[in-house]
Tab-separated table of C-alpha atoms in Angstrom:
chain	number	residue	atom	x	y	z
A	659	MET	CA	-5.267	12.690	8.936
A	660	SER	CA	-8.019	9.792	8.755
A	661	CYS	CA	-10.274	12.171	6.668
A	662	CYS	CA	-7.202	12.791	4.307
A	663	LEU	CA	-6.738	9.082	3.671
A	664	TYR	CA	-10.676	8.533	3.515
A	665	GLN	CA	-10.575	11.252	0.711
A	666	ILE	CA	-7.560	9.255	-1.182
A	667	TYR	CA	-9.788	6.198	-0.843
A	668	SER	CA	-12.885	7.887	-2.196
A	669	LEU	CA	-10.725	8.714	-4.944
A	670	GLY	CA	-10.191	4.995	-5.909
A	671	SER	CA	-13.716	3.640	-4.862
A	672	GLY	CA	-14.989	4.410	-8.510
A	673	ASN	CA	-17.828	6.280	-7.344
A	674	ARG	CA	-18.057	9.714	-8.808
A	675	GLN	CA	-19.951	11.771	-6.079
A	676	LEU	CA	-16.783	10.815	-3.891
A	677	TYR	CA	-14.134	11.292	-6.368
A	678	GLN	CA	-16.034	15.206	-6.613
A	679	ASP	CA	-16.165	15.459	-2.936
A	680	ALA	CA	-12.388	14.373	-2.401
A	681	ASP	CA	-11.520	17.291	-4.645
A	682	ARG	CA	-13.847	19.656	-2.704
A	683	SER	CA	-12.506	18.741	0.651
A	684	ARG	CA	-9.058	19.445	-0.582
A	685	GLY	CA	-10.303	22.931	-1.055
A	686	THR	CA	-11.887	23.312	2.271
A	687	LEU	CA	-8.860	21.883	3.849
A	688	ILE	CA	-6.215	24.162	1.873
A	689	GLY	CA	-8.395	27.179	2.298
A	690	GLY	CA	-8.573	26.573	6.200
A	691	LEU	CA	-5.053	26.410	6.246
A	692	ARG	CA	-4.639	29.697	4.891
A	693	GLY	CA	-7.260	31.303	6.636
A	694	MET	CA	-5.379	30.242	9.796
A	695	GLY	CA	-2.380	31.901	8.563
A	696	LEU	CA	-0.547	28.127	8.619
A	697	LEU	CA	-0.096	28.799	4.616
A	698	LYS	CA	1.327	31.789	3.612
A	699	SER	CA	3.445	32.425	1.145
A	700	GLN	CA	6.986	33.461	2.094
A	701	ILE	CA	9.133	35.675	-0.334
A	702	SER	CA	12.619	34.489	-1.081
A	703	ILE	CA	14.389	37.629	0.300
A	704	ASP	CA	12.768	37.644	3.803
A	705	PRO	CA	15.283	36.956	6.438
A	706	GLU	CA	15.689	32.893	7.324
A	707	SER	CA	13.751	32.141	10.890
A	708	ALA	CA	16.840	31.398	13.575
A	709	PRO	CA	16.964	27.896	14.460
A	710	PHE	CA	15.262	26.841	17.554
A	711	LYS	CA	17.601	26.868	20.945
A	712	LEU	CA	16.975	25.411	24.324
A	713	ASN	CA	17.247	28.074	26.896
A	714	PRO	CA	19.705	27.808	29.518
A	715	HIS	CA	17.323	27.299	32.271
A	716	SER	CA	17.021	23.800	34.085
A	717	ASP	CA	13.841	24.593	36.245
A	718	PRO	CA	11.764	21.576	35.622
A	719	LEU	CA	8.511	23.873	35.108
A	720	GLU	CA	10.100	25.969	32.727
A	721	VAL	CA	11.388	23.185	30.655
A	722	GLU	CA	7.815	21.507	30.633
A	723	ASN	CA	6.461	25.148	29.247
A	724	GLU	CA	9.330	25.421	26.802
A	725	TRP	CA	8.696	21.930	25.417
A	726	LEU	CA	4.868	22.626	25.240
A	727	ARG	CA	5.278	25.745	23.474
A	728	TRP	CA	7.722	24.207	20.900
A	729	ARG	CA	4.946	21.103	20.328
A	730	ASP	CA	2.454	23.230	19.437
A	731	GLN	CA	4.868	25.314	16.756
A	732	GLU	CA	6.110	21.925	15.513
A	733	GLN	CA	2.743	20.518	15.110
A	734	GLU	CA	1.594	23.337	13.160
A	735	ARG	CA	4.731	22.734	11.119
A	736	ARG	CA	3.771	18.965	10.268
A	737	VAL	CA	0.169	19.615	10.058
A	738	VAL	CA	1.551	21.805	6.980
A	739	TRP	CA	3.909	19.427	5.518
A	740	ALA	CA	1.163	16.537	6.078
A	741	SER	CA	-1.260	18.369	4.173
A	742	PHE	CA	1.369	19.278	1.517
A	743	GLU	CA	1.913	15.442	0.817
A	744	TYR	CA	-1.714	14.755	0.529
A	745	ASP	CA	-2.254	17.700	-1.591
A	746	CYS	CA	0.615	15.813	-4.036
A	747	SER	CA	-1.295	12.534	-3.405
A	748	LEU	CA	-4.232	13.807	-4.937
A	749	SER	CA	-2.475	15.631	-7.705
A	750	THR	CA	-1.035	12.448	-8.933
A	751	LEU	CA	-4.186	10.514	-8.758
A	752	THR	CA	-5.941	13.010	-10.263
A	753	GLY	CA	-3.882	14.465	-13.017
A	754	CYS	CA	-4.748	18.150	-11.553
A	755	ARG	CA	-2.163	20.562	-10.266
A	756	ALA	CA	-1.622	20.409	-6.690
A	757	ALA	CA	-3.373	23.454	-4.503
A	758	VAL	CA	-0.563	24.148	-2.132
A	759	ASP	CA	2.022	26.542	-3.812
A	760	LEU	CA	5.922	25.698	-2.667
A	761	ALA	CA	6.083	29.096	-1.716
A	762	GLU	CA	3.936	28.420	1.132
A	763	LEU	CA	5.820	25.373	2.977
A	764	PRO	CA	7.744	25.976	5.874
A	765	ARG	CA	11.630	26.570	5.414
A	766	ALA	CA	12.298	23.705	7.304
A	767	LEU	CA	11.548	20.056	7.368
A	768	PRO	CA	9.927	18.224	10.361
A	769	CYS	CA	11.502	17.998	13.541
A	770	ALA	CA	13.506	14.196	14.087
A	771	GLU	CA	10.910	11.964	15.060
A	772	ASP	CA	12.288	10.896	18.443
A	773	LEU	CA	12.002	14.512	19.570
A	774	TRP	CA	8.683	14.563	18.321
A	775	ARG	CA	7.746	11.612	20.359
A	776	ALA	CA	9.451	12.787	23.857
A	777	PRO	CA	6.843	12.255	26.498
A	778	SER	CA	8.046	14.474	28.943
A	779	GLY	CA	9.728	18.133	28.309
A	780	GLN	CA	12.682	16.610	30.563
A	781	THR	CA	13.203	13.825	28.097
A	782	TRP	CA	12.852	16.317	25.197
A	783	ARG	CA	15.331	18.299	26.236
A	784	SER	CA	17.861	15.517	26.997
A	785	LEU	CA	17.091	14.168	23.511
A	786	ALA	CA	17.658	17.691	22.107
A	787	SER	CA	20.927	17.873	23.812
A	788	HIS	CA	22.075	14.599	22.368
A	789	LEU	CA	20.724	15.001	19.060
A	790	GLY	CA	22.190	18.498	18.157
A	791	PRO	CA	20.326	21.391	16.345
A	792	SER	CA	19.270	19.778	13.439
A	793	ALA	CA	16.959	17.528	15.435
A	794	PHE	CA	14.762	20.738	15.377
A	795	GLY	CA	14.257	20.571	11.647
A	796	ILE	CA	16.726	20.728	8.563
A	797	PRO	CA	16.354	23.622	6.630
A	798	VAL	CA	14.692	22.640	2.937
A	799	THR	CA	17.561	24.216	1.091
A	800	ALA	CA	20.370	22.688	3.100
A	801	THR	CA	18.521	19.471	2.265
A	802	LEU	CA	18.003	19.917	-1.518
A	803	GLU	CA	21.275	20.785	-2.273
A	804	PRO	CA	23.383	17.741	-1.977
A	805	ILE	CA	20.549	15.867	-3.308
A	806	MET	CA	20.574	17.762	-6.477
A	807	SER	CA	24.519	17.927	-6.433
A	808	GLY	CA	24.434	14.050	-6.144
A	809	SER	CA	26.283	13.985	-2.939
A	810	LYS	CA	26.386	11.066	-0.719
A	811	ALA	CA	26.606	13.462	2.289
A	812	LEU	CA	23.028	13.939	2.835
A	813	PRO	CA	22.115	15.918	6.309
A	814	SER	CA	22.930	13.616	9.215
A	815	GLY	CA	19.221	12.854	11.202
A	816	LEU	CA	17.354	13.336	7.521
A	817	SER	CA	13.966	11.366	8.433
A	818	SER	CA	12.519	8.883	6.207
A	819	TRP	CA	9.593	11.148	5.885
A	820	GLY	CA	11.909	14.124	5.155
A	821	LYS	CA	13.066	12.560	2.076
A	822	ARG	CA	9.756	11.880	1.182
A	823	LEU	CA	8.737	15.166	1.387
A	824	CYS	CA	11.746	16.194	-0.839
A	825	CYS	CA	10.683	13.866	-3.548
A	826	GLN	CA	7.188	15.464	-3.159
A	827	VAL	CA	8.923	18.882	-3.816
A	828	ILE	CA	11.117	17.877	-6.909
A	829	GLY	CA	7.737	16.072	-8.087
A	830	ARG	CA	5.701	19.717	-7.684
A	831	LEU	CA	8.997	21.712	-9.352
A	832	LEU	CA	8.506	18.737	-12.536
A	833	TRP	CA	4.860	19.571	-12.516
A	834	ASP	CA	5.413	22.950	-12.877
A	835	LEU	CA	7.690	22.590	-15.947
A	836	LYS	CA	5.386	20.129	-17.810
A	837	GLN	CA	2.553	22.655	-17.468
A	838	LEU	CA	4.932	25.146	-18.962
A	839	GLU	CA	5.759	22.949	-21.903
A	840	VAL	CA	2.051	22.276	-22.146
A	841	ILE	CA	0.495	25.889	-21.856
A	842	SER	CA	3.856	27.440	-23.626
A	843	LEU	CA	2.476	30.811	-25.622
A	844	THR	CA	5.925	31.768	-26.737
A	845	ARG	CA	5.219	31.301	-30.166
A	846	VAL	CA	1.685	33.262	-29.955
A	847	LEU	CA	3.893	35.983	-27.861
A	848	ARG	CA	6.796	35.577	-30.217
A	849	GLN	CA	9.052	35.342	-27.604
A	850	PRO	CA	12.396	33.209	-27.427
A	851	SER	CA	11.490	29.607	-26.984
A	852	LEU	CA	12.511	28.288	-23.650
A	853	SER	CA	12.362	24.521	-24.484
A	854	LEU	CA	16.256	24.017	-24.084
A	855	VAL	CA	16.234	25.780	-20.784
A	856	GLN	CA	13.169	23.728	-19.651
A	857	GLU	CA	14.659	20.535	-20.871
A	858	GLN	CA	17.956	21.101	-18.756
A	859	ALA	CA	15.880	22.064	-15.397
A	860	LYS	CA	13.724	18.780	-16.041
A	861	ASN	CA	17.072	16.661	-16.607
A	862	GLY	CA	18.393	18.266	-13.400
A	863	LEU	CA	15.463	17.769	-11.323
A	864	LEU	CA	15.234	13.976	-12.656
A	865	LYS	CA	18.587	13.374	-11.534
A	866	GLY	CA	18.094	14.538	-7.853
A	867	PHE	CA	15.040	12.516	-7.969
A	868	ASP	CA	16.734	9.342	-8.767
A	869	ASN	CA	19.356	10.551	-6.101
A	870	ILE	CA	16.866	10.756	-3.333
A	871	SER	CA	14.722	7.415	-4.452
A	872	ASN	CA	17.812	5.668	-4.097
A	873	GLU	CA	18.369	6.597	-0.556
A	874	ILE	CA	14.793	6.068	0.256
A	875	LYS	CA	15.429	2.655	-0.456
A	876	LEU	CA	18.222	1.874	1.788
A	877	PRO	CA	16.554	1.947	5.246
A	878	THR	CA	18.533	2.448	8.115
A	879	SER	CA	15.617	1.910	10.936
A	880	PRO	CA	12.575	0.043	11.571
A	881	VAL	CA	10.643	3.299	11.171
A	882	GLU	CA	12.569	3.592	7.595
A	883	VAL	CA	11.490	0.168	6.688
A	884	ILE	CA	7.602	0.926	7.337
A	885	ASP	CA	7.594	3.721	5.612
A	886	TYR	CA	9.485	2.208	2.343
A	887	LYS	CA	6.851	-0.452	2.543
């Protein structure tokens, strides 16, 4: 994370060498995540992975081992989402398309912060029982659906980071639409124009972006206040 922050600083330093190094570092980071299998394309017809469920055992050692296994899995997911947000930040600062494809992202957002910060297996288990299944990570589709429809009932437990990530996903879709407008070859290939469809899609995405932005501006906890600032 400190490396990512340094690279973002480098882009605004005015030093051309640091600017170029930041872009190379992004390529190294994303390539490394793909090589580790953390970033991999997920076909839309693949079955959704089952949400995490607590095992019924109550043995302290088993609970601790389950918590450690879950932490390893969750850490990988959080690394992917953090890298995606970093990639989006560099894309905004450089005006170049982001390197991470949306199809490579996890299908669920990061878990609730309270769950992630649990200091022990027993605390984690108690929190999980109290917070419910959504605390382990809300599916991205279940989050974007009410955002795009303008519904006020966003999934309960959606963190400020989750809201910000939804903004980044919508921003990526808007970027892809912009690219289609710029490099459109429909006239050259004598194909029907897609401009009307693109305009409708863009308006819908902008509406969704406004909806989630309004939610981010209404912090309900100290963590969300810090994130908003």
